[in-house]
Short mmCIF file of C-alpha atoms in Angstrom, two decimals:
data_model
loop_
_atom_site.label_atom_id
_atom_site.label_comp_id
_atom_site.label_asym_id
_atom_site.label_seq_id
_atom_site.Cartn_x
_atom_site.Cartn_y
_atom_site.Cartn_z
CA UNK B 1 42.57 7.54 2.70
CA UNK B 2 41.14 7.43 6.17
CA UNK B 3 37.42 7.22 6.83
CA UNK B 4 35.40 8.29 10.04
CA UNK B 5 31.76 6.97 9.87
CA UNK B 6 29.48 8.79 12.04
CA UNK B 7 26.53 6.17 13.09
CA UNK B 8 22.67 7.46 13.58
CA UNK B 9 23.96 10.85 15.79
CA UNK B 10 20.29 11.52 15.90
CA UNK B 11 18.15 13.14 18.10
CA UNK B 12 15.90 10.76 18.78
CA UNK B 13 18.96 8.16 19.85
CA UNK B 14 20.39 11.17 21.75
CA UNK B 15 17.75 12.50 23.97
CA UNK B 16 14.98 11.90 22.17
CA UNK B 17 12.21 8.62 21.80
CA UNK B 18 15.17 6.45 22.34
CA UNK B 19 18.16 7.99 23.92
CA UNK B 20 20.31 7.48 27.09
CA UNK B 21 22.63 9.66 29.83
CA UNK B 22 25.51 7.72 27.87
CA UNK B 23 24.59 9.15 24.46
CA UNK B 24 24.41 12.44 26.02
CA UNK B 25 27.82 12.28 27.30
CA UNK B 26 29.90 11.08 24.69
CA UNK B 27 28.49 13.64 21.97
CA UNK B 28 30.89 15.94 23.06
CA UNK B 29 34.01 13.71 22.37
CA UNK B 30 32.67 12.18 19.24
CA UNK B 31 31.73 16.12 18.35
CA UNK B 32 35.37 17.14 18.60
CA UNK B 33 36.44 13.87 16.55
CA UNK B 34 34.46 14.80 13.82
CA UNK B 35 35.70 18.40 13.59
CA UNK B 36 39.16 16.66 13.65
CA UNK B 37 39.60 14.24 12.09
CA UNK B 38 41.72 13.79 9.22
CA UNK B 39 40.42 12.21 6.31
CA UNK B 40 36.71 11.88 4.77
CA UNK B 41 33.44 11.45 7.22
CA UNK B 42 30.66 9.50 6.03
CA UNK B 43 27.45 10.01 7.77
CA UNK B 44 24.52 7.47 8.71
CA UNK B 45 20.73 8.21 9.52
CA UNK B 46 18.44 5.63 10.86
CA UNK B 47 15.82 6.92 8.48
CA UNK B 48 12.06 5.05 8.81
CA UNK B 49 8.52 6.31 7.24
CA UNK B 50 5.41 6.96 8.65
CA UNK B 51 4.67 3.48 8.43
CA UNK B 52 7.31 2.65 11.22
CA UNK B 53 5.02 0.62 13.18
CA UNK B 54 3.76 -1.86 10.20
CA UNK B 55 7.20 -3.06 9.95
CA UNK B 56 8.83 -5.78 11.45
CA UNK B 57 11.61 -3.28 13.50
CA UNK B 58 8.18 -1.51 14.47
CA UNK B 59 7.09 -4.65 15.99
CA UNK B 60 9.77 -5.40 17.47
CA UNK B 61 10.59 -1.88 18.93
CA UNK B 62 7.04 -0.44 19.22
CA UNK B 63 8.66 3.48 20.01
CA UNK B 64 8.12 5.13 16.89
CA UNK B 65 11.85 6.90 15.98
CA UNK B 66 13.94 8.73 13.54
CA UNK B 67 10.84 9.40 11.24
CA UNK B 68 11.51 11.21 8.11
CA UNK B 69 11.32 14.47 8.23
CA UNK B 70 10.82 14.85 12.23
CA UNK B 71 12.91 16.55 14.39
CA UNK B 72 14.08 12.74 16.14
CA UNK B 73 15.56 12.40 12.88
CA UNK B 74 17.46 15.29 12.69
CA UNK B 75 21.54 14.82 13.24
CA UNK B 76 22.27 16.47 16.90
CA UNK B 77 22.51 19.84 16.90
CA UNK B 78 26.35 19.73 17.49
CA UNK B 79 26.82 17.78 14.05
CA UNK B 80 24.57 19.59 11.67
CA UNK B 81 27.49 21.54 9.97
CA UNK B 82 29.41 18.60 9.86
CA UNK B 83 27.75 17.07 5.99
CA UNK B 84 27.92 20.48 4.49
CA UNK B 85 31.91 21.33 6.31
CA UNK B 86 33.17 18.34 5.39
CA UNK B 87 31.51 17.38 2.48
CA UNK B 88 30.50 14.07 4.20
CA UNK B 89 28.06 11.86 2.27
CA UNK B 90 24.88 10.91 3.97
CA UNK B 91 23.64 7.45 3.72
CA UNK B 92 19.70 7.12 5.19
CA UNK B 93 19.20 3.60 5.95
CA UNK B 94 16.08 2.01 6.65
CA UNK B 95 17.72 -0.82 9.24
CA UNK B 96 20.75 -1.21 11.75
CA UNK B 97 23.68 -1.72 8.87
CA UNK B 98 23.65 0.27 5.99
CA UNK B 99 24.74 -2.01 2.98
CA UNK B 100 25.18 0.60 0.47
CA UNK B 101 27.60 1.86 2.73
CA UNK B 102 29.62 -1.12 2.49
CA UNK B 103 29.72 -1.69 -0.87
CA UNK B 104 30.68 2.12 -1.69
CA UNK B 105 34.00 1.25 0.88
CA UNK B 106 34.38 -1.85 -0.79
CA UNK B 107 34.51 -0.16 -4.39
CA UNK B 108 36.90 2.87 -2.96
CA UNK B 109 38.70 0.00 -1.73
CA UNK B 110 39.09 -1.99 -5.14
CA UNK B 111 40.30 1.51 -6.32
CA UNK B 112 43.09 1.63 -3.84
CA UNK B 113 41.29 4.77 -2.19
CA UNK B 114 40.54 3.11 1.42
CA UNK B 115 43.38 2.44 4.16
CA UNK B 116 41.45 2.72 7.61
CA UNK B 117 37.89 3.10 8.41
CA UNK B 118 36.83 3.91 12.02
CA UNK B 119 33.11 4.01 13.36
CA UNK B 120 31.69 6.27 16.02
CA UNK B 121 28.17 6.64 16.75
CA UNK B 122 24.99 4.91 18.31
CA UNK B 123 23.59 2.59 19.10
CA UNK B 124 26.87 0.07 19.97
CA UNK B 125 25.05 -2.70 20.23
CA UNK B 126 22.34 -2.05 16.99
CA UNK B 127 23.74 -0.45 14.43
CA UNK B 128 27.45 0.41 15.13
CA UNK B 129 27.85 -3.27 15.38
CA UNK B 130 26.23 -3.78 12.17
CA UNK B 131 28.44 -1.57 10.34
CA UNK B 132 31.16 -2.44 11.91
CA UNK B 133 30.44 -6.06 10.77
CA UNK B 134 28.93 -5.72 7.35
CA UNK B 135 32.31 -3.09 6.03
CA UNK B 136 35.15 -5.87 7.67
CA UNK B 137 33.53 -8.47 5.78
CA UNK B 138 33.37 -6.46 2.26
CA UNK B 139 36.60 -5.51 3.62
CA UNK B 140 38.60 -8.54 5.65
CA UNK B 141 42.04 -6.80 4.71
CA UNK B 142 41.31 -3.13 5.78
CA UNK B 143 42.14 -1.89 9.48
CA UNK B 144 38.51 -1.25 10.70
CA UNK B 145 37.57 0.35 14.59
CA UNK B 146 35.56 1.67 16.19
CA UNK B 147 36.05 4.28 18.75
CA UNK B 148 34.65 2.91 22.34
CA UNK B 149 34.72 6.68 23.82
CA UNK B 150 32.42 8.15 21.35
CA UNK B 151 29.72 5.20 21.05
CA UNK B 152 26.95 4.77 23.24
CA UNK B 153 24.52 1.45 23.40
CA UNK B 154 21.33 0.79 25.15
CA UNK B 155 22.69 0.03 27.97
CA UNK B 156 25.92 0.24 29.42
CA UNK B 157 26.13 -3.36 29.36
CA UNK B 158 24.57 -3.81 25.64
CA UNK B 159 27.51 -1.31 24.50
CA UNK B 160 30.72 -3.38 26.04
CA UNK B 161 28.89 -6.78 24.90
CA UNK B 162 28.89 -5.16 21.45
CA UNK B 163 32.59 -3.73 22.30
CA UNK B 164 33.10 -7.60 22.55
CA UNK B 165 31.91 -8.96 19.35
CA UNK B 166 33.41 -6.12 17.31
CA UNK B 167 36.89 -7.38 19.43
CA UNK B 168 35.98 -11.04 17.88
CA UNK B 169 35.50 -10.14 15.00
CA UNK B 170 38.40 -8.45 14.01
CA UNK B 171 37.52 -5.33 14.68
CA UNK B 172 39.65 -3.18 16.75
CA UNK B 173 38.36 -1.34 19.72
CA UNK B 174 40.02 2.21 20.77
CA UNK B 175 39.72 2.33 24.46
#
């Protein structure tokens, strides 16, 4: 089975508290991917409480995002069907990597039910990466990627740094 992770599409990362020109631009191509694709789509949400700026992320990133419940939280408008179409479990996550995530692949996986897994999403250089990292190591033997043409990072920069790591790491990177 083939798996299509669909990183913190939010609005708030897309042109919201925190989002770029870049995350603008690549919804499209990551929108049409995930109407696509063929296989199951998992979905992540950067999902923080009211309390955002008592915790350590909120001291470190003082912009108050993806609050529960606010519209900045919400999955872009162009992926709202996509959970209920394709049946795609959601997994809010209170940080960058989501480590239920992994271990849900990694028990598929023991079941013989995983044979690719492929990340799109935001932010490349926060939480894509973090994914990305956290499901090849509960997964070293798995083909895991991450599509460069429908990711967006900070910064154009901050997403081909992240591009690079991934590429270190093992991970391959669809150009």
């Amino acid at each position: 089975m083939k798996y299509l992770i669909i990183v913190d599409v939010q609005n708030d990362f897309v042109d919201g508290a925190l989002g770029t020109a870049e995350a603008q631009a690549m919804l499209p191509r990551l929108t049409e991917k995930a109407k696509t694709f063929d296989g199951t789509i998992l979905v992540t949400k950067d999902t923080h409480g009211a309390d955002y700026m008592n915790t350590q992320e909120g001291r470190n990133l003082p912009v108050p995002h993806c609050i529960l419940g606010t519209e900045g939280w919400k999955l872009a408008p162009s992926l709202l069907a996509v959970p209920a179409v394709r049946e795609a479990k959601v997994y809010e996550k209170p940080c960058f990597g989501s480590t239920t995530l992994a271990a849900d692949l990694a028990m598929l996986n023991a079941a013989g039910q995983v044979d690719s897994v492929e990340l799109v999403g935001l932010c490349t250089d926060i939480c894509v990466v973090s994914n990305a990292l956290l499901i090849k190591a509960a997964m070293p033997e798995v083909p895991v990627s991450v599509d460069a043409s429908c990711c967006a990072g900070v910064t154009p920069e901050k997403h081909e740094a992240a591009l690079a790591v991934m590429e270190s790491c093992q991970v391959q990177v669809i150009r």
